[in-house]
Coordinates of C-alpha atoms and ligand atoms in Angstrom, one line a residue:
M1 CA 36.0 -42.8 8.1
D2 CA 37.4 -40.7 5.3
K3 CA 34.2 -41.2 3.3
V4 CA 32.0 -40.0 6.2
V5 CA 34.3 -37.0 6.8
A6 CA 34.0 -36.1 3.1
L7 CA 30.2 -36.6 3.1
C8 CA 29.9 -34.4 6.2
K9 CA 31.7 -31.5 4.5
R10 CA 30.1 -32.0 1.0
R11 CA 26.5 -32.2 2.3
G12 CA 26.7 -29.7 5.1
F13 CA 26.9 -31.7 8.3
I14 CA 30.3 -30.7 9.7
Y15 CA 33.0 -28.2 8.7
S16 CA 36.3 -27.4 10.4
S17 CA 36.0 -24.2 12.4
S18 CA 37.2 -20.9 10.9
E19 CA 38.3 -22.8 7.8
I20 CA 38.9 -19.8 5.6
Y21 CA 41.7 -18.8 8.1
G22 CA 43.2 -22.3 8.0
G23 CA 41.0 -23.8 10.8
I24 CA 41.9 -24.3 14.4
S25 CA 42.8 -27.6 15.9
G26 CA 40.0 -29.2 18.0
F27 CA 37.1 -27.0 16.9
W28 CA 34.3 -27.8 14.5
D29 CA 31.2 -26.1 13.1
Y30 CA 27.9 -27.9 12.3
G31 CA 26.3 -27.0 9.0
P32 CA 22.6 -26.9 8.0
L33 CA 22.2 -30.7 8.3
G34 CA 24.6 -31.2 11.1
V35 CA 22.7 -28.8 13.4
E36 CA 19.5 -30.7 12.7
L37 CA 21.1 -34.1 13.5
K38 CA 22.6 -32.7 16.7
N39 CA 19.4 -31.0 17.8
N40 CA 17.5 -34.3 17.1
I41 CA 19.9 -36.3 19.3
K42 CA 19.5 -33.7 22.1
K43 CA 15.7 -33.6 21.7
E44 CA 15.4 -37.4 22.0
W45 CA 17.8 -37.5 25.0
W46 CA 15.8 -34.7 26.8
K47 CA 12.5 -36.5 26.1
S48 CA 13.7 -39.8 27.4
M49 CA 15.8 -38.5 30.4
V50 CA 13.6 -35.6 31.5
Q51 CA 10.1 -35.3 30.0
L52 CA 9.1 -39.0 30.2
R53 CA 10.3 -39.4 33.8
D54 CA 8.8 -38.2 37.1
D55 CA 12.1 -38.5 38.9
V56 CA 14.3 -36.2 36.8
V57 CA 14.2 -32.4 36.3
G58 CA 16.4 -30.3 33.9
I59 CA 18.5 -27.2 34.3
D60 CA 20.7 -25.0 32.1
A61 CA 23.6 -23.6 34.1
S62 CA 26.2 -21.0 32.9
I63 CA 29.4 -22.0 31.2
I64 CA 31.6 -19.7 33.4
M65 CA 31.2 -20.1 37.1
N66 CA 32.9 -18.8 40.2
P67 CA 36.5 -20.2 40.0
K68 CA 36.1 -21.5 43.5
V69 CA 33.8 -24.2 42.1
W70 CA 36.7 -25.7 40.2
I71 CA 39.0 -25.6 43.2
A72 CA 36.4 -27.3 45.4
S73 CA 35.5 -29.9 42.7
G74 CA 39.2 -30.9 42.5
H75 CA 39.6 -30.0 38.8
V76 CA 42.2 -27.3 39.4
E77 CA 44.4 -29.8 41.1
A78 CA 43.6 -33.1 39.4
F79 CA 41.9 -32.6 36.0
T80 CA 45.2 -33.4 34.2
D81 CA 46.7 -35.5 31.5
P82 CA 50.4 -36.5 31.5
L83 CA 52.3 -34.5 28.9
I84 CA 55.6 -35.4 27.2
E85 CA 57.7 -33.5 24.7
C86 CA 59.8 -34.8 21.8
K87 CA 63.3 -33.4 22.4
R88 CA 64.0 -33.4 18.7
C89 CA 61.1 -31.3 17.4
H90 CA 59.4 -30.1 20.6
L91 CA 56.0 -31.5 19.7
R92 CA 53.9 -32.5 22.7
F93 CA 51.9 -35.6 23.2
R94 CA 49.8 -37.4 25.9
A95 CA 52.2 -39.8 27.6
D96 CA 49.4 -42.4 27.8
N97 CA 48.6 -42.3 24.1
K98 CA 51.0 -45.1 22.9
E99 CA 49.6 -45.0 19.3
D100 CA 50.3 -41.3 18.8
I101 CA 53.8 -41.7 20.3
K102 CA 54.6 -44.6 18.0
N103 CA 53.3 -42.7 15.0
H104 CA 55.4 -39.7 15.9
E105 CA 58.6 -41.7 16.4
A106 CA 58.0 -43.1 12.9
T107 CA 58.1 -39.6 11.5
H108 CA 61.8 -39.4 12.6
K109 CA 62.6 -42.3 10.3
G110 CA 64.6 -44.6 12.6
K111 CA 66.5 -41.8 14.4
K112 CA 66.6 -42.1 18.2
V113 CA 63.8 -40.1 19.7
E114 CA 64.2 -38.9 23.3
W115 CA 61.2 -37.7 25.4
T116 CA 61.0 -35.4 28.4
E117 CA 59.7 -36.8 31.7
P118 CA 55.9 -36.7 31.9
K119 CA 54.5 -33.4 33.3
T120 CA 51.0 -33.0 34.5
F121 CA 49.0 -30.7 32.2
N122 CA 45.7 -29.2 33.4
L123 CA 42.9 -29.5 30.9
L124 CA 40.8 -26.6 32.1
V125 CA 40.6 -23.7 29.6
K126 CA 41.4 -20.4 31.3
T127 CA 39.8 -17.1 30.5
Y128 CA 39.8 -13.6 32.0
L129 CA 36.9 -11.4 32.9
G130 CA 36.3 -7.7 33.1
V131 CA 39.2 -5.3 33.0
T132 CA 41.8 -7.1 35.1
E133 CA 43.4 -9.4 32.6
E134 CA 45.6 -10.9 35.2
E135 CA 47.1 -14.4 35.2
K136 CA 46.6 -14.7 38.9
D137 CA 42.8 -14.2 38.6
P138 CA 41.6 -16.6 35.9
A139 CA 38.1 -17.9 35.4
Y140 CA 37.5 -21.2 33.7
L141 CA 35.4 -22.4 30.8
R142 CA 33.7 -25.5 32.4
G143 CA 35.6 -28.7 31.9
E144 CA 32.5 -30.8 32.5
I145 CA 28.9 -29.5 32.6
T146 CA 28.4 -31.4 35.8
Q147 CA 29.5 -28.9 38.4
G148 CA 26.6 -26.5 37.3
V149 CA 24.2 -29.2 38.6
F150 CA 25.9 -29.7 41.9
V151 CA 26.1 -26.0 42.7
N152 CA 22.4 -25.7 42.0
F153 CA 21.5 -28.8 44.1
K154 CA 19.9 -26.7 46.9
N155 CA 18.2 -24.3 44.5
V156 CA 16.5 -27.2 42.7
L157 CA 15.5 -28.9 46.0
D158 CA 14.0 -25.7 47.3
S159 CA 12.1 -24.9 44.2
S160 CA 10.7 -28.3 43.2
R161 CA 9.0 -31.2 44.9
I162 CA 11.5 -33.9 44.1
K163 CA 12.8 -36.4 46.7
I164 CA 15.6 -38.9 46.7
P165 CA 16.1 -40.9 44.5
F166 CA 16.0 -38.2 41.8
G167 CA 18.0 -36.8 39.0
I168 CA 19.0 -33.4 37.5
A169 CA 19.8 -33.4 33.8
Q170 CA 21.6 -30.9 31.6
I171 CA 22.9 -30.5 28.1
G172 CA 25.6 -28.0 27.2
K173 CA 29.0 -27.1 26.0
A174 CA 32.2 -28.1 27.8
F175 CA 35.8 -27.2 27.0
R176 CA 39.1 -29.0 27.5
N177 CA 42.6 -28.0 26.5
E178 CA 43.1 -31.5 24.9
I179 CA 46.8 -32.1 24.2
T180 CA 46.1 -34.0 21.0
P181 CA 42.7 -33.3 19.4
G182 CA 42.0 -35.8 16.6
N183 CA 39.9 -38.4 14.9
F184 CA 37.7 -35.7 13.3
T185 CA 35.2 -34.5 16.0
Y186 CA 36.0 -37.4 18.4
R187 CA 38.5 -35.5 20.5
S188 CA 37.7 -31.8 20.4
R189 CA 38.5 -28.8 22.6
E190 CA 34.9 -27.6 22.5
F191 CA 32.2 -30.1 22.7
E192 CA 28.7 -30.8 24.0
Q193 CA 27.7 -33.1 26.8
M194 CA 24.4 -34.5 27.9
E195 CA 24.4 -35.6 31.5
L196 CA 22.3 -36.9 34.3
E197 CA 23.4 -36.6 38.0
F198 CA 21.2 -39.1 39.9
F199 CA 21.1 -38.6 43.6
I200 CA 20.6 -41.7 45.8
Q201 CA 20.8 -42.9 49.4
P202 CA 24.5 -43.3 50.5
D203 CA 24.5 -47.1 50.4
E204 CA 26.6 -49.5 48.3
K205 CA 23.6 -51.7 47.5
E206 CA 21.6 -48.7 46.2
A207 CA 24.6 -47.6 44.2
E208 CA 24.9 -51.0 42.6
T209 CA 21.2 -51.1 41.7
W210 CA 21.2 -47.6 40.1
F211 CA 24.5 -48.0 38.4
S212 CA 23.3 -51.2 36.7
Y213 CA 20.0 -49.6 35.9
W214 CA 21.4 -46.5 34.3
K215 CA 24.1 -48.3 32.2
M216 CA 21.5 -50.6 30.7
E217 CA 19.0 -47.7 30.1
R218 CA 21.7 -45.8 28.3
M219 CA 22.7 -48.8 26.1
K220 CA 19.0 -49.4 25.3
W221 CA 18.6 -45.7 24.3
Y222 CA 21.4 -45.9 21.6
V223 CA 20.0 -49.2 20.3
S224 CA 16.4 -47.8 20.2
L225 CA 17.7 -45.0 17.9
G226 CA 19.2 -47.6 15.5
M227 CA 22.8 -48.1 16.6
K228 CA 23.8 -51.6 16.0
K229 CA 24.2 -53.7 19.1
E230 CA 27.3 -55.5 17.8
N231 CA 29.0 -52.1 17.5
L232 CA 28.5 -51.3 21.2
R233 CA 30.1 -52.6 24.4
L234 CA 30.6 -51.7 28.0
R235 CA 34.0 -51.5 29.5
E236 CA 34.8 -51.1 33.2
H237 CA 37.6 -48.7 34.1
Q238 CA 40.6 -50.1 36.0
P239 CA 41.5 -48.3 39.2
G240 CA 44.4 -46.2 37.7
E241 CA 42.2 -45.1 34.9
R242 CA 39.4 -43.5 36.8
A243 CA 38.8 -39.7 37.0
H244 CA 39.6 -38.1 40.4
Y245 CA 35.9 -38.0 41.4
A246 CA 34.9 -41.6 40.4
K247 CA 34.6 -44.6 42.8
R248 CA 33.6 -46.7 39.8
A249 CA 33.3 -46.1 36.1
E250 CA 32.1 -48.0 33.0
D251 CA 32.3 -46.6 29.5
I252 CA 29.9 -47.2 26.7
E253 CA 32.2 -47.8 23.7
Y254 CA 31.6 -47.8 19.9
K255 CA 33.5 -49.9 17.4
A256 CA 34.9 -47.0 15.5
P257 CA 37.2 -47.3 12.5
F258 CA 40.0 -46.1 14.8
G259 CA 39.2 -48.8 17.5
W260 CA 36.7 -49.2 20.3
S261 CA 36.1 -45.7 21.6
E262 CA 34.3 -44.3 24.6
F263 CA 31.4 -42.0 24.0
E264 CA 29.5 -42.2 27.2
G265 CA 30.6 -42.8 30.8
V266 CA 28.6 -44.1 33.7
H267 CA 30.2 -43.0 37.0
H268 CA 29.7 -43.7 40.6
R269 CA 30.8 -40.4 42.1
G270 CA 29.8 -41.2 45.7
D271 CA 29.6 -38.1 47.8
W272 CA 32.7 -36.5 46.2
D273 CA 31.0 -33.4 44.7
L274 CA 28.3 -32.6 47.2
S275 CA 30.7 -33.0 50.2
R276 CA 33.3 -30.8 48.4
H277 CA 30.6 -28.1 48.0
K278 CA 29.4 -28.7 51.5
L279 CA 25.8 -29.5 50.5
I280 CA 23.5 -31.9 52.3
Y281 CA 20.0 -33.3 51.9
K282 CA 17.3 -33.4 54.5
D283 CA 14.7 -36.1 54.3
A284 CA 11.3 -34.4 54.7
D285 CA 9.7 -37.3 56.4
S286 CA 12.3 -38.5 58.9
G287 CA 14.2 -35.2 59.3
R288 CA 17.5 -37.2 58.7
E289 CA 20.3 -35.2 57.1
F290 CA 22.9 -36.8 54.9
T291 CA 25.1 -36.4 51.9
P292 CA 23.6 -38.2 48.9
W293 CA 25.7 -40.3 46.5
V294 CA 25.6 -39.7 42.8
I295 CA 25.4 -42.0 39.9
E296 CA 26.2 -40.1 36.7
T297 CA 25.6 -40.8 33.0
S298 CA 27.7 -38.5 30.9
G299 CA 27.4 -38.7 27.1
G300 CA 28.9 -36.7 24.3
V301 CA 26.6 -35.1 21.8
D302 CA 29.4 -34.7 19.2
R303 CA 30.7 -38.3 19.7
S304 CA 27.1 -39.6 19.5
A305 CA 26.5 -37.7 16.3
L306 CA 29.8 -39.0 14.8
F307 CA 28.9 -42.6 15.7
F308 CA 25.3 -42.4 14.5
L309 CA 26.8 -41.2 11.2
L310 CA 29.4 -43.9 11.0
D311 CA 26.9 -46.6 12.0
S312 CA 24.4 -45.6 9.4
Y313 CA 26.7 -45.1 6.5
Y314 CA 26.2 -47.7 3.7
E315 CA 27.3 -48.1 0.1
D316 CA 24.7 -50.1 -1.7
R317 CA 25.7 -50.9 -5.3
D318 CA 25.1 -47.5 -7.1
R319 CA 24.2 -45.4 -4.1
T320 CA 25.5 -44.1 -0.8
L321 CA 23.0 -43.8 2.0
L322 CA 22.8 -42.8 5.7
R323 CA 20.3 -45.2 7.3
L324 CA 19.6 -42.7 10.1
H325 CA 16.7 -43.5 12.4
P326 CA 13.8 -41.3 11.3
K327 CA 13.9 -39.5 14.7
L328 CA 17.4 -38.4 14.0
A329 CA 17.4 -37.8 10.3
P330 CA 17.7 -34.1 9.5
Y331 CA 14.7 -34.2 7.1
K332 CA 11.9 -36.6 7.9
A333 CA 10.7 -36.5 4.2
A334 CA 11.3 -34.8 0.9
V335 CA 8.5 -33.7 -1.4
F336 CA 8.9 -33.6 -5.2
P337 CA 6.7 -32.6 -8.1
L338 CA 7.5 -35.2 -10.8
V339 CA 8.5 -32.3 -13.1
A340 CA 9.2 -28.7 -12.3
N341 CA 7.5 -27.2 -15.3
K342 CA 3.9 -28.5 -14.8
K343 CA 2.1 -26.0 -12.7
E344 CA -0.7 -28.4 -11.6
L345 CA 1.9 -30.8 -10.2
V346 CA 4.0 -28.1 -8.6
D347 CA 0.9 -26.5 -6.9
V348 CA -0.2 -29.8 -5.3
A349 CA 3.3 -30.7 -4.2
Q350 CA 3.7 -27.2 -2.7
K351 CA 0.5 -27.6 -0.8
I352 CA 1.6 -30.9 0.6
Y353 CA 5.0 -29.5 1.5
D354 CA 3.5 -26.5 3.3
N355 CA 1.1 -28.7 5.2
L356 CA 3.8 -31.2 6.3
R357 CA 6.3 -28.7 7.4
K358 CA 4.0 -27.3 10.1
G359 CA 4.8 -30.4 12.1
L360 CA 7.9 -32.0 10.5
F361 CA 11.1 -30.8 9.0
V362 CA 10.7 -31.6 5.3
S363 CA 12.8 -30.9 2.2
W364 CA 11.7 -29.7 -1.2
D365 CA 13.4 -30.7 -4.5
D366 CA 12.4 -30.0 -8.1
R367 CA 15.8 -30.1 -9.7
G368 CA 17.0 -32.8 -12.2
N369 CA 15.4 -36.2 -12.6
I370 CA 13.7 -38.2 -9.9
G371 CA 16.6 -40.7 -9.7
K372 CA 19.1 -37.9 -8.9
R373 CA 16.7 -36.5 -6.3
Y374 CA 16.4 -39.9 -4.6
A375 CA 20.2 -40.3 -4.6
A376 CA 20.7 -36.9 -3.0
Q377 CA 18.1 -37.6 -0.2
D378 CA 19.6 -41.1 0.4
E379 CA 23.0 -39.6 1.0
I380 CA 21.7 -37.3 3.7
G381 CA 19.5 -39.9 5.4
T382 CA 16.0 -38.7 4.4
P383 CA 13.8 -41.7 5.3
Y384 CA 10.9 -41.0 2.8
C385 CA 10.5 -39.3 -0.6
I386 CA 7.0 -38.2 -1.7
T387 CA 6.4 -37.7 -5.4
V388 CA 3.4 -35.9 -6.9
D389 CA 2.7 -37.3 -10.4
Y390 CA 0.0 -37.2 -13.0
Q391 CA -2.0 -39.9 -11.2
T392 CA -2.1 -37.5 -8.1
L393 CA -4.3 -35.1 -10.2
E394 CA -6.8 -37.9 -10.8
D395 CA -7.1 -39.8 -7.4
K396 CA -5.3 -37.6 -4.8
T397 CA -2.6 -40.2 -4.1
V398 CA 1.1 -39.8 -4.2
T399 CA 4.0 -42.2 -4.2
I400 CA 6.0 -42.6 -1.0
R401 CA 9.5 -44.2 -1.4
D402 CA 11.3 -45.9 1.5
R403 CA 15.0 -45.0 1.7
D404 CA 16.2 -48.4 2.9
T405 CA 14.2 -50.7 0.7
T406 CA 13.8 -48.3 -2.2
K407 CA 10.3 -49.7 -2.5
Q408 CA 7.4 -47.4 -3.3
H409 CA 3.7 -47.5 -2.7
R410 CA 0.8 -45.1 -3.3
I411 CA -0.9 -43.4 -0.5
K412 CA -3.8 -40.9 -0.1
I413 CA -2.5 -37.4 0.5
E414 CA -4.7 -37.1 3.6
K415 CA -2.9 -40.2 5.1
L416 CA 0.6 -38.8 4.6
E417 CA 1.1 -37.2 8.0
D418 CA -0.1 -40.3 9.9
E419 CA 2.3 -42.5 7.8
L420 CA 5.3 -40.2 8.5
T421 CA 4.7 -39.9 12.2
R422 CA 4.1 -43.6 12.9
E423 CA 6.6 -44.5 15.6
Ligands
GAP1 N1 31.0 -35.4 34.0 C1 31.8 -36.5 33.7 C2 32.6 -36.4 32.5 O1 32.7 -35.3 31.9 P1 34.1 -37.7 30.8 O2 34.2 -39.2 30.6 O3 35.3 -36.9 31.0 O4 33.1 -37.5 32.0 C3 32.0 -37.6 29.3 O5 33.3 -37.1 29.6 C4 31.7 -37.6 27.8 O6 32.0 -36.3 27.2 C5 32.6 -38.6 27.0 O7 32.2 -39.9 27.0 C6 32.6 -38.0 25.6 O8 31.4 -38.4 24.9 C7 32.5 -36.5 25.9 N2 33.8 -35.9 25.8 C8 34.8 -35.8 26.7 N3 35.9 -35.3 26.2 C9 35.6 -35.0 25.0 C10 36.4 -34.4 23.9 N4 37.6 -33.9 24.1 N5 35.8 -34.2 22.7 C11 34.6 -34.7 22.4 N6 33.8 -35.2 23.4 C12 34.3 -35.4 24.6

């Protein structure tokens, strides 16, 4: 974990937010490579969940909504964590986080630690709008992106041709006043979610079918992008563990250095949300009106990015590498002239670079020796390195080197794009 955190900072994936002012707990900034990784995750998710499906459409709702949304959805009342306070030093912790409590007690070196009774602590982040900065009139930053989908349910139905079963997908920021942010970006106060709300007939058998379907689809998606199967598992929530809206929940967990950890939830939300917002569906053929049930898949972009990084990190004798899937790697390829001071080589390399970058994000490097350039690209997960050498000037071929095997072969310049975009 420490090595990945250090790599993230050193190579421009993730920095702590407002670092020059000492940072702020639970907030992170993505650097030049981190933003590419995150965008690639979101792009792949959107492609598979929206663009390649006939039964899902996307939306992008606002972060701040009418506060009545959060009263209706039950979040103002029930979106809480149990909070306890150490009576010695007044630090606060989640009462259900046994690990943090144990660690904290250890800091008092054997002295008896007394805790306050657990109090419920609401996780919604409040804000104030306009000129009336009054406590009694707060608005909320959304605690889950989900409610933006439900409140637009009728708009989407009226403006598209979808019929049940169908889904509405969304990606966006959510905010939670987490009591104890930690484990790098894992538990943050500002994070991004990628969610599907899938509307079905109100029927237990239908719910079972779609719940199983979506949890397997989501597992397959992570594996298709290179996450190792043995580092993934599904875990069903026990009744006391479930969020206030869920009839059933299963988490997709990753075997992180800090233990098995949830990074996507599949939830059977029943008719909780639509009935709370008083929304119904009318079947166009039969005229029957009913409240659909919802199966939800809710993944975290930041947690996925962290786990893709951890999963792809390798130390291989004399090199460090990220074996990121080519669809996720910030750069698809890097282009090098063998030496920087031979104009003929630089000109050809520059032409290849300009050509490739029209369709792919590629990097340029002409510093130091080739070995150092390979090492630098391996460390940021670039799958291919292309070198223009003296033979290129004779036969219009270049070497292409594979990050994982370190093997090289020669290829015609005109074949490069095909080679790099092969699925
Ligand atoms: N709409 C359902 C929902 O929000 P959730 O299980 O509370 O369900 C879904 O959150 C996902 O959002 C989590 O699996 C995780 O990936 C991400 N997430 C939740 N809280 C987070 C936090 N504090 N920091 C980073 N990601 C978080």
